[in-house]
């Protein structure tokens, strides 16, 4: 019984073909003795054909029996999606149809009249017709045209053999982007957690439809890269092992991607096994892979293995270069091993490897971060090099943090003398240093110099100035800087707005804070968790507990995740109302959200316990906090001391003061006032004098010694 056949009429675009000139031999054998027809409505869409030149349909295309192979521009493996053809001349769908019919007719694949042709496009026929098209035209684009056409005609995806055939044709036709897209679709359908049957099916189909060993090796390498891109490590390794049994190997770039994925997924031993099984022919090109291993080792602090790999790098076909040494030295600096980093730097120079500015800057920055400016200067002098902008900024930043603005500005001026132009970060560092030292006039002079020399201030520059004015309680000055910032066309970010909102909140100008929040959102800058935390804290400090909870509800309603500061504010608000139950529930919910309370959070909760005069529970919570590794500060100690003093429990209050002494925490006036209150409560005469003597006995005894 013959199979069911599709019958469709050939429409006008197909009628353009000159079928009279095509020799039709009724006696030629046909695949499975079936006729086939190609309907025009399943050709390329109008949007695809419209990109062709308008005159591409004007000429008449004659297809000889044997055509010269069309070459296409090679495409990288990770190329973006493009159209199906890289030929210099684009063909409209009518011309593509004529070329396709002409090639297939010369191969003896067409029977029937041009007005009513019949076909069964099963997978076996599609594979045979794809091969015939490519063999007859040497044009992979034409084969892919038929591949898509037959897929649309059938209304379903092609099988794995048809796809595999098209992949090989695409690689042969230098259309690697098409091959990669098809292989990605194959990889997407493979289940990594299965028994491997799907993978084996794909592997066998690609091997059975291959058109040469070199092409098959390229296709397998592409498939490994597709597995790696999708994070399918097991499938990638399984394919590499299968390739090795056939004497085939992925490219060095694919090996690099696979090993990098294994290292990122903490599979170091597997990555090393893949590396040692690489072919020896690639050992001259695996320097980047060895550097990946060194970076992974030092990231976990395994410097012994990293040293061994670095010094035995030639054994694995690599060559130690400045990149490998920079990776090692930079990690040593991050771990604070400056002595070892400097020794390795000199070792590199002894081996004749030239250093670069990045490497020297890394070591110098490490010394500066540790506050060892003299050693950093000595290193620079020994290398006889001129520091770059980054090195200067490391020195200046360290000096500014230490409050040594005189020497910092001298270094800043030295940059001009050696011919370096400070960038915006250098200027901002100096401005920030002056602001921290409360020298706002010098900061403004530096800002003026910055503008005079044509260096554009950044958002960070303006934010530093706004913060300085807010710290001086000069909100008018902060508002002026914000207005200048906008006039200069610099868009403030959420940090800038939060800085000024915090300034309003500290001064109790909550109305202005809310107004600025509205302005911020009108300017297209969305409020973040920090914004809401600032508003909540300001409201709580002013006694607006109910309003602060409304802000918290808005934060949650807008989809933000509360952080530690948010929870601390909420606990503090309930503590103000002496609502111990709600405060404790919030404190317990922090762990459910994966947030660990800090000393400020515990102080807020302990304050609530003390207000409710539940000092025994407060003491238990305090010792739990110590067991969790938190270190109490002066505020927390004062909270507990005040609580016990209000009860007249002088012994417990003194016990906590002894704990303060053991942790080198010095008391303040609040500690003294609490002790005076305690003596008054228990009826001791001359409470102030006795309190002073008790504090002298507890805290200052060792200093007198």
XYZ file of C-alpha atoms in Angstrom:
705
model
C 0.000 0.000 0.000
C 1.458 3.374 -0.920
C 1.901 5.880 1.884
C -0.334 8.907 2.135
C 0.912 11.704 -0.088
C 0.622 15.450 0.207
C -0.729 17.115 -2.897
C -0.364 20.839 -3.405
C -0.498 23.143 -6.367
C 2.556 25.073 -7.346
C 1.754 28.763 -7.111
C 2.917 31.689 -9.188
C 6.402 32.059 -7.731
C 7.188 28.412 -8.465
C 5.766 28.848 -11.982
C 8.571 31.307 -12.702
C 10.862 28.301 -13.081
C 11.396 27.160 -16.671
C 10.516 23.512 -16.169
C 10.398 22.899 -19.910
C 14.155 23.225 -20.013
C 14.620 20.618 -17.282
C 15.006 17.087 -18.625
C 12.541 14.782 -16.915
C 13.086 11.073 -17.208
C 10.137 9.013 -16.008
C 12.270 5.927 -15.765
C 14.680 7.272 -13.165
C 14.439 5.644 -9.750
C 13.025 7.840 -6.995
C 13.650 7.607 -3.252
C 11.209 4.996 -1.935
C 9.403 5.392 -5.308
C 7.579 8.468 -3.958
C 6.960 11.784 -5.664
C 7.613 15.067 -3.808
C 6.351 18.636 -4.153
C 7.487 21.894 -2.615
C 4.683 24.395 -1.894
C 5.584 28.043 -2.198
C 3.652 29.096 0.889
C 6.295 27.311 2.975
C 9.174 29.220 1.456
C 10.895 32.103 3.180
C 8.680 34.730 4.724
C 8.313 38.125 3.087
C 10.363 39.716 5.848
C 13.276 37.424 5.054
C 13.109 37.880 1.313
C 12.675 41.632 1.532
C 16.279 42.051 2.672
C 17.514 40.923 -0.730
C 18.439 43.533 -3.315
C 15.537 44.605 -5.512
C 17.285 43.551 -8.681
C 18.098 40.040 -7.475
C 14.992 38.702 -9.241
C 15.618 40.495 -12.514
C 18.259 38.124 -13.887
C 17.577 34.571 -14.979
C 19.567 32.037 -13.005
C 20.990 29.117 -14.990
C 22.225 26.207 -12.880
C 24.708 23.941 -14.644
C 25.062 20.319 -13.668
C 28.395 20.936 -11.963
C 28.806 24.285 -10.231
C 31.808 25.945 -8.654
C 31.807 25.684 -4.868
C 30.629 28.851 -3.134
C 32.874 29.996 -0.248
C 31.508 31.717 2.808
C 33.186 33.942 5.332
C 34.199 31.831 8.374
C 32.211 32.415 11.535
C 33.409 32.111 15.098
C 31.944 29.433 17.314
C 30.140 31.912 19.552
C 28.876 34.126 16.731
C 25.488 35.790 17.152
C 22.466 34.504 15.276
C 22.495 35.607 11.628
C 20.658 34.835 8.444
C 21.169 31.523 6.750
C 23.506 32.729 3.987
C 26.894 34.387 4.007
C 27.174 34.481 0.226
C 28.129 37.762 -1.330
C 24.935 37.843 -3.353
C 21.558 37.479 -1.705
C 18.920 35.448 -3.510
C 15.209 36.008 -3.272
C 12.977 33.027 -2.606
C 12.090 32.585 -6.268
C 15.756 32.289 -7.238
C 16.462 29.995 -4.322
C 13.579 27.808 -5.450
C 14.867 27.698 -9.035
C 18.357 26.762 -7.895
C 16.988 24.071 -5.607
C 14.769 22.507 -8.308
C 17.527 22.694 -10.897
C 20.066 20.932 -8.669
C 17.665 18.227 -7.570
C 16.468 17.626 -11.110
C 20.031 17.137 -12.303
C 20.453 14.581 -9.522
C 17.411 12.668 -10.804
C 15.227 13.360 -7.807
C 12.100 14.869 -9.443
C 9.251 13.179 -11.231
C 5.862 14.484 -12.192
C 4.593 17.686 -13.730
C 5.656 21.087 -12.410
C 2.040 21.986 -11.650
C 1.332 19.029 -9.364
C 4.265 17.316 -7.631
C 4.114 14.835 -4.764
C 6.535 13.901 -1.962
C 6.903 12.033 1.301
C 9.328 14.076 3.385
C 10.304 11.430 5.879
C 13.625 11.749 7.691
C 15.415 9.313 5.398
C 14.332 11.243 2.317
C 15.283 14.582 3.880
C 18.779 13.271 4.660
C 19.203 11.974 1.106
C 17.922 15.201 -0.457
C 20.165 17.347 1.734
C 23.188 15.358 0.637
C 22.102 15.566 -3.011
C 21.639 19.327 -2.827
C 25.051 19.923 -1.279
C 26.859 17.509 -3.563
C 25.248 19.071 -6.611
C 25.723 22.729 -5.662
C 28.445 22.778 -2.951
C 26.239 25.460 -1.398
C 25.411 24.943 2.281
C 22.984 27.869 2.236
C 20.884 26.134 -0.418
C 20.813 22.944 1.633
C 19.768 24.883 4.721
C 17.031 26.573 2.671
C 15.599 23.152 1.875
C 16.122 22.037 5.495
C 13.925 24.848 6.792
C 11.435 24.505 3.969
C 10.847 20.811 4.574
C 10.552 21.420 8.317
C 7.815 24.000 7.780
C 6.110 21.718 5.307
C 6.014 18.793 7.752
C 4.918 21.034 10.610
C 7.329 19.390 13.059
C 10.993 19.381 14.015
C 13.421 17.229 12.068
C 14.841 14.085 13.607
C 18.344 13.839 15.005
C 19.791 12.272 11.830
C 18.467 15.046 9.596
C 19.780 17.677 11.994
C 23.143 15.920 12.199
C 23.381 15.845 8.408
C 22.652 19.555 8.211
C 25.262 20.253 10.904
C 27.988 18.532 8.866
C 26.925 20.350 5.697
C 26.957 23.696 7.531
C 30.504 23.096 8.794
C 31.695 22.087 5.337
C 30.084 25.225 3.911
C 31.775 27.518 6.474
C 28.427 28.277 8.097
C 29.492 27.465 11.639
C 26.857 29.726 13.140
C 24.142 27.500 11.666
C 25.885 24.386 12.961
C 26.153 25.849 16.466
C 22.470 26.815 16.522
C 21.456 23.305 15.512
C 23.785 21.715 18.068
C 22.381 23.975 20.774
C 18.912 22.685 19.971
C 20.251 19.137 20.272
C 21.932 19.894 23.614
C 18.730 21.483 24.885
C 16.851 18.213 24.370
C 19.456 16.063 26.153
C 18.683 15.256 29.785
C 21.918 15.473 31.791
C 20.500 13.379 34.613
C 19.455 10.474 32.388
C 21.371 7.259 31.788
C 23.092 8.755 28.731
C 20.922 7.097 26.077
C 20.005 10.442 24.496
C 23.617 11.525 24.423
C 24.696 8.249 22.843
C 21.988 8.602 20.200
C 23.266 12.059 19.275
C 26.892 10.889 19.312
C 26.146 7.956 16.992
C 23.988 10.040 14.648
C 26.734 12.625 14.214
C 29.309 9.914 13.540
C 27.115 8.011 11.059
C 26.264 11.151 9.066
C 29.778 12.607 9.063
C 31.444 13.668 5.842
C 35.049 13.411 7.004
C 37.103 12.894 10.137
C 38.155 16.536 10.384
C 34.581 17.746 10.089
C 33.393 15.238 12.705
C 36.077 16.392 15.160
C 34.995 20.000 14.639
C 31.329 19.122 15.143
C 32.041 17.178 18.338
C 34.101 20.102 19.628
C 31.187 22.441 18.930
C 28.821 20.137 20.811
C 31.162 20.094 23.827
C 31.086 23.905 23.808
C 27.274 23.853 23.669
C 27.171 21.539 26.680
C 29.570 23.831 28.541
C 27.515 26.926 27.730
C 24.452 25.242 29.204
C 26.378 24.099 32.304
C 25.996 20.417 31.394
C 29.339 19.323 32.827
C 28.637 15.577 32.875
C 27.583 15.519 29.229
C 30.612 17.577 28.201
C 33.052 15.252 29.994
C 31.283 12.180 28.614
C 31.605 13.536 25.080
C 35.289 14.412 25.556
C 35.962 10.861 26.773
C 34.124 9.403 23.777
C 36.092 11.665 21.431
C 39.387 10.578 22.986
C 38.554 6.917 22.308
C 38.242 7.853 18.631
C 41.520 9.766 18.719
C 39.740 13.142 18.531
C 40.037 16.135 20.849
C 38.242 19.472 21.286
C 40.017 22.712 20.480
C 42.130 24.456 23.095
C 39.444 27.131 23.511
C 36.818 24.496 24.248
C 39.158 22.820 26.742
C 39.655 26.211 28.360
C 35.901 26.767 28.709
C 35.304 23.254 30.092
C 38.077 23.489 32.688
C 36.935 26.945 33.722
C 33.393 25.623 34.277
C 34.728 22.704 36.329
C 36.809 25.037 38.489
C 33.846 27.346 39.036
C 31.755 24.370 40.142
C 34.477 23.358 42.672
C 35.433 20.183 40.762
C 39.181 20.732 40.920
C 40.233 17.077 40.657
C 38.029 16.463 37.634
C 39.355 19.612 35.977
C 42.930 18.497 36.561
C 42.149 15.042 35.129
C 40.726 16.663 31.994
C 43.845 18.809 31.761
C 46.369 15.973 31.997
C 44.428 13.959 29.401
C 44.706 16.755 26.864
C 46.764 15.828 23.789
C 50.445 16.739 23.992
C 50.108 18.599 20.703
C 48.157 21.338 22.470
C 50.682 21.800 25.292
C 52.186 24.815 23.624
C 48.837 26.594 23.790
C 47.584 25.818 27.296
C 49.176 28.716 29.163
C 45.772 30.251 29.866
C 44.492 26.963 31.329
C 47.426 26.698 33.742
C 46.760 30.273 34.831
C 43.167 29.252 35.602
C 44.435 26.525 37.928
C 46.802 28.931 39.665
C 43.990 31.428 40.170
C 41.728 28.743 41.643
C 44.426 27.462 44.004
C 45.343 30.874 45.387
C 41.674 31.808 45.744
C 41.385 28.993 48.310
C 44.699 29.860 49.972
C 46.533 26.783 48.665
C 49.729 28.669 47.869
C 51.997 25.615 48.161
C 50.320 23.863 45.218
C 50.134 27.141 43.322
C 53.888 27.699 43.785
C 54.619 24.165 42.635
C 52.483 24.537 39.521
C 54.007 27.934 38.715
C 57.606 26.704 38.977
C 56.898 23.397 37.168
C 54.823 24.993 34.471
C 57.183 23.900 31.706
C 56.510 20.258 32.570
C 52.952 20.777 31.334
C 53.962 22.554 28.167
C 53.435 26.070 29.481
C 55.718 29.012 29.925
C 55.643 31.247 32.979
C 54.722 34.749 31.859
C 53.742 38.018 33.452
C 50.055 36.989 33.558
C 50.734 33.894 35.681
C 53.017 35.810 38.036
C 50.559 38.698 38.294
C 47.789 36.277 39.264
C 49.952 34.794 41.986
C 51.367 38.072 43.313
C 48.004 39.825 43.323
C 46.487 37.014 45.393
C 49.391 37.102 47.848
C 48.777 40.823 48.327
C 45.076 40.266 48.932
C 45.908 37.711 51.623
C 48.310 40.195 53.229
C 51.410 38.137 52.368
C 53.375 41.153 51.185
C 56.804 39.706 51.930
C 56.120 36.658 49.779
C 54.616 38.833 47.038
C 57.713 41.046 46.914
C 60.040 38.030 46.861
C 58.093 36.509 43.960
C 58.249 39.820 42.107
C 62.043 39.892 42.343
C 62.169 36.201 41.383
C 60.229 37.033 38.233
C 62.672 39.813 37.372
C 65.622 37.438 37.872
C 64.067 35.062 35.326
C 64.059 37.878 32.793
C 60.297 38.418 32.776
C 59.514 42.116 32.483
C 57.055 43.567 34.949
C 54.204 45.835 33.968
C 52.406 48.693 35.709
C 49.521 46.478 36.813
C 51.813 44.099 38.671
C 53.788 46.832 40.432
C 50.593 48.693 41.311
C 49.175 45.541 42.908
C 52.144 45.170 45.288
C 52.341 48.882 46.065
C 48.620 48.990 46.780
C 49.055 46.063 49.162
C 51.740 47.928 51.106
C 49.680 51.112 51.152
C 46.584 49.274 52.344
C 48.638 47.869 55.209
C 49.865 51.382 56.029
C 53.474 50.543 55.082
C 54.162 53.566 52.919
C 57.919 53.447 53.479
C 58.141 49.895 52.115
C 55.980 50.875 49.154
C 58.282 53.806 48.372
C 61.343 51.573 48.689
C 59.856 49.072 46.250
C 59.190 51.785 43.689
C 62.709 53.177 44.017
C 64.251 49.718 43.578
C 62.309 49.155 40.356
C 63.456 52.550 39.005
C 60.103 53.225 37.470
C 57.768 56.197 37.359
C 54.576 55.457 39.308
C 51.358 55.525 37.338
C 48.100 57.189 38.320
C 46.882 54.099 40.165
C 50.037 53.879 42.287
C 49.811 57.540 43.219
C 46.199 57.117 44.188
C 47.097 54.175 46.454
C 49.566 56.411 48.314
C 47.182 59.361 48.449
C 44.254 57.232 49.601
C 46.287 55.745 52.459
C 47.524 59.160 53.578
C 44.004 60.600 53.460
C 42.648 57.757 55.602
C 45.401 58.433 58.117
C 44.508 62.127 58.143
C 47.903 63.184 56.746
C 46.551 65.668 54.224
C 49.762 67.690 53.943
C 51.776 64.794 52.572
C 48.805 63.579 50.516
C 48.521 66.923 48.751
C 52.302 67.004 48.180
C 52.038 63.692 46.350
C 49.061 65.053 44.440
C 51.160 68.015 43.232
C 54.020 65.665 42.391
C 51.814 64.023 39.787
C 51.818 67.234 37.773
C 55.595 67.519 38.086
C 56.237 64.058 36.614
C 53.830 64.707 33.739
C 50.826 62.736 34.966
C 47.338 64.177 34.715
C 45.249 63.261 37.767
C 41.899 61.758 36.907
C 38.555 62.314 38.595
C 39.276 59.567 41.117
C 42.505 61.282 42.236
C 40.697 64.584 42.700
C 37.813 62.924 44.527
C 40.236 61.164 46.886
C 41.838 64.490 47.858
C 38.439 66.181 48.234
C 37.195 63.337 50.424
C 40.332 63.531 52.558
C 39.848 67.239 53.186
C 36.166 66.670 53.972
C 37.032 63.995 56.525
C 39.538 66.383 58.077
C 36.786 69.041 58.277
C 38.692 71.299 55.872
C 35.808 72.095 53.573
C 37.509 75.206 52.182
C 40.475 73.171 50.943
C 38.064 70.622 49.501
C 36.283 73.347 47.538
C 39.621 74.734 46.291
C 40.546 71.273 45.010
C 37.118 71.023 43.418
C 37.690 74.376 41.688
C 41.095 73.177 40.427
C 39.413 70.085 39.089
C 36.980 72.185 37.060
C 39.721 74.573 35.915
C 41.813 71.736 34.462
C 38.812 70.335 32.595
C 38.313 67.165 34.649
C 34.626 66.310 34.821
C 33.394 65.667 38.388
C 31.635 62.353 38.862
C 28.585 61.462 40.908
C 30.945 60.336 43.667
C 32.641 63.749 43.744
C 29.379 65.598 44.318
C 28.199 62.982 46.829
C 31.357 63.462 48.911
C 30.740 67.218 49.069
C 27.054 66.781 49.953
C 27.982 64.379 52.757
C 30.538 66.842 54.096
C 27.971 69.644 54.257
C 25.473 67.323 55.959
C 28.073 66.337 58.575
C 28.543 70.054 59.300
C 24.749 70.416 59.627
C 24.867 72.824 56.673
C 21.865 71.512 54.787
C 21.625 74.653 52.667
C 25.136 74.025 51.366
C 24.250 70.397 50.613
C 21.140 71.507 48.722
C 23.236 73.968 46.711
C 25.729 71.261 45.691
C 22.824 69.059 44.587
C 21.390 71.867 42.459
C 24.809 72.552 40.882
C 25.140 68.857 40.154
C 21.867 68.811 38.254
C 22.665 72.034 36.367
C 25.938 70.484 35.170
C 23.987 67.573 33.736
C 25.197 64.974 36.246
C 22.294 62.757 37.302
C 22.325 62.015 41.054
C 22.041 58.356 41.965
C 20.285 56.765 44.911
C 23.415 57.108 47.102
C 23.499 60.866 46.512
C 19.840 61.277 47.397
C 20.159 58.991 50.425
C 23.048 61.112 51.710
C 20.938 64.261 51.764
C 17.855 62.402 53.065
C 20.010 61.145 55.927
C 21.117 64.713 56.596
C 17.484 65.838 56.848
C 16.660 62.834 59.049
C 19.459 63.548 61.528
C 18.244 67.132 61.907
C 14.670 65.985 62.376
C 13.469 67.574 59.106
C 11.367 64.566 58.162
C 9.058 66.612 55.957
C 12.028 67.681 53.812
C 13.259 64.080 53.747
C 9.923 62.867 52.370
C 9.857 65.684 49.814
C 13.336 64.763 48.555
C 12.263 61.126 48.286
C 9.389 62.217 46.027
C 11.761 64.342 43.922
C 14.120 61.389 43.615
C 11.392 59.117 42.287
C 10.176 61.814 39.878
C 13.729 61.980 38.509
C 13.542 58.272 37.751
C 15.679 57.107 40.684
C 13.955 54.405 42.724
C 14.278 54.322 46.486
C 16.119 51.318 47.923
C 16.260 49.591 51.293
C 18.733 52.184 52.588
C 16.246 54.972 51.843
C 13.535 53.305 53.901
C 15.975 52.481 56.713
C 16.968 56.149 56.965
C 13.340 57.251 57.117
C 12.448 54.619 59.712
C 15.405 55.523 61.919
C 14.601 59.230 61.736
C 10.958 58.661 62.644
C 11.815 56.387 65.582
C 14.285 58.899 67.009
C 11.561 61.549 66.905
C 9.042 59.248 68.581
C 6.939 58.534 65.480
C 6.811 54.801 66.085
C 3.545 54.167 64.269
C 4.731 56.065 61.200
C 7.978 54.073 61.129
C 6.004 50.834 60.918
C 4.031 52.254 58.005
C 7.342 52.853 56.233
C 8.302 49.237 56.942
C 5.011 48.016 55.496
C 5.591 50.090 52.357
C 9.077 48.597 52.036
C 7.694 45.055 52.142
C 4.778 45.941 49.868
C 7.163 47.213 47.186
C 9.005 43.916 47.159
C 12.182 44.861 49.030
C 13.856 42.356 51.337
C 14.461 43.813 54.809
C 18.102 43.741 55.886
C 19.727 43.761 59.311
C 19.299 47.519 59.727
C 15.624 47.273 58.807
C 14.966 44.603 61.437
C 16.958 46.603 63.988
C 14.784 49.646 63.345
C 11.599 47.605 63.760
C 12.857 46.066 67.023
C 13.834 49.518 68.232
C 10.348 50.817 67.434
C 8.725 48.068 69.511
C 11.261 48.709 72.250
C 10.122 52.340 72.387
C 6.583 51.053 73.043
C 7.913 48.437 75.503
C 6.252 45.783 73.350
C 8.631 42.986 74.262
C 6.624 40.192 72.660
C 6.602 41.762 69.173
C 10.232 42.837 69.463
C 11.299 39.307 70.369
C 9.272 37.808 67.507
C 10.981 40.141 65.032
C 14.351 39.185 66.492
C 13.560 35.477 66.051
C 12.322 36.031 62.479
C 15.708 37.412 61.472
C 17.257 33.936 61.587
C 14.364 32.595 59.490
C 15.318 35.138 56.822
C 18.988 34.159 56.988
C 20.038 37.415 58.688
C 22.344 37.274 61.678
C 21.695 39.923 64.366
C 24.605 42.216 65.200
C 25.471 44.029 68.413
C 23.195 46.974 67.550
C 20.227 44.650 67.054
C 20.892 42.923 70.371
C 21.209 46.304 72.104
C 17.762 47.312 70.816
C 16.221 44.081 72.111
C 18.061 44.221 75.435
C 16.811 47.772 75.896
C 13.256 46.441 75.685
C 14.004 43.761 78.298
C 15.487 46.386 80.615
C 12.476 48.687 80.240
C 10.210 45.808 81.213
C 12.547 45.090 84.155
C 13.221 41.541 83.027
C 16.910 41.654 83.792
C 17.413 37.921 84.280
C 16.139 37.291 80.743
C 18.335 40.140 79.508
C 21.373 38.518 81.133
C 20.571 35.160 79.512
C 20.235 36.817 76.102
C 23.526 38.636 76.657
C 25.417 35.405 77.300
C 23.793 33.789 74.255
C 25.071 36.715 72.252
C 28.584 36.079 73.585
C 28.327 32.402 72.649
C 27.355 33.438 69.113
C 30.626 35.353 68.802
C 29.275 38.900 69.021
C 31.432 41.446 70.821
C 29.518 43.874 73.062
C 30.181 47.591 72.748
C 29.832 50.478 75.219
C 26.172 51.099 74.334
C 25.202 47.501 75.066
C 27.077 47.450 78.375
C 25.481 50.741 79.420
C 22.042 49.349 78.556
C 22.511 46.400 80.910
C 24.204 48.443 83.638
C 21.367 50.988 83.607
C 18.820 48.172 83.820
C 20.445 46.578 86.881
C 21.041 49.969 88.529
C 17.340 50.828 88.255
C 16.628 47.654 90.207
C 19.292 48.578 92.783
C 21.344 45.494 91.911
C 24.795 47.000 92.472
C 26.618 43.643 92.374
C 25.387 42.769 88.848
C 26.070 46.296 87.643
C 29.643 46.080 88.936
C 30.061 42.635 87.379
C 29.292 44.049 83.944
C 31.684 46.924 84.579
C 34.438 44.422 85.328
C 33.613 42.752 81.999
C 33.981 46.139 80.316
C 37.431 46.488 81.849
C 38.478 43.016 80.650
C 37.447 43.944 77.086
C 39.244 47.335 77.252
C 36.006 49.310 76.964
C 36.221 52.650 78.746
C 33.100 53.995 80.551
C 31.457 57.303 79.758
C 29.288 59.764 81.651
C 26.171 57.591 81.175
C 27.891 54.740 83.027
C 28.710 57.039 85.929
C 25.171 58.475 86.121
C 23.683 54.983 86.179
C 25.955 54.031 89.078
C 25.001 57.178 90.981
C 21.324 56.316 90.486
C 21.956 52.822 91.833
C 23.620 54.095 95.039
C 20.766 56.536 95.577
C 18.221 53.739 95.136
C 19.819 51.561 97.803
C 20.098 54.547 100.197
C 23.840 55.149 100.181
C 24.839 58.637 101.317
C 27.103 60.711 99.098
C 26.045 58.608 96.110
C 28.056 60.640 93.612
C 31.260 60.359 95.658
C 30.798 56.616 96.198
C 30.051 56.071 92.526
C 33.249 57.875 91.555
C 35.274 55.812 94.011
C 33.740 52.566 92.726
C 34.556 53.445 89.109
C 38.074 54.447 90.188
C 38.461 51.083 91.868
C 37.165 49.106 88.871
C 38.538 50.914 85.854
C 41.567 52.961 86.842
C 43.401 50.662 89.204
C 45.706 49.215 86.547
C 46.439 52.649 85.106
C 47.544 53.884 88.531
C 49.842 50.906 88.811
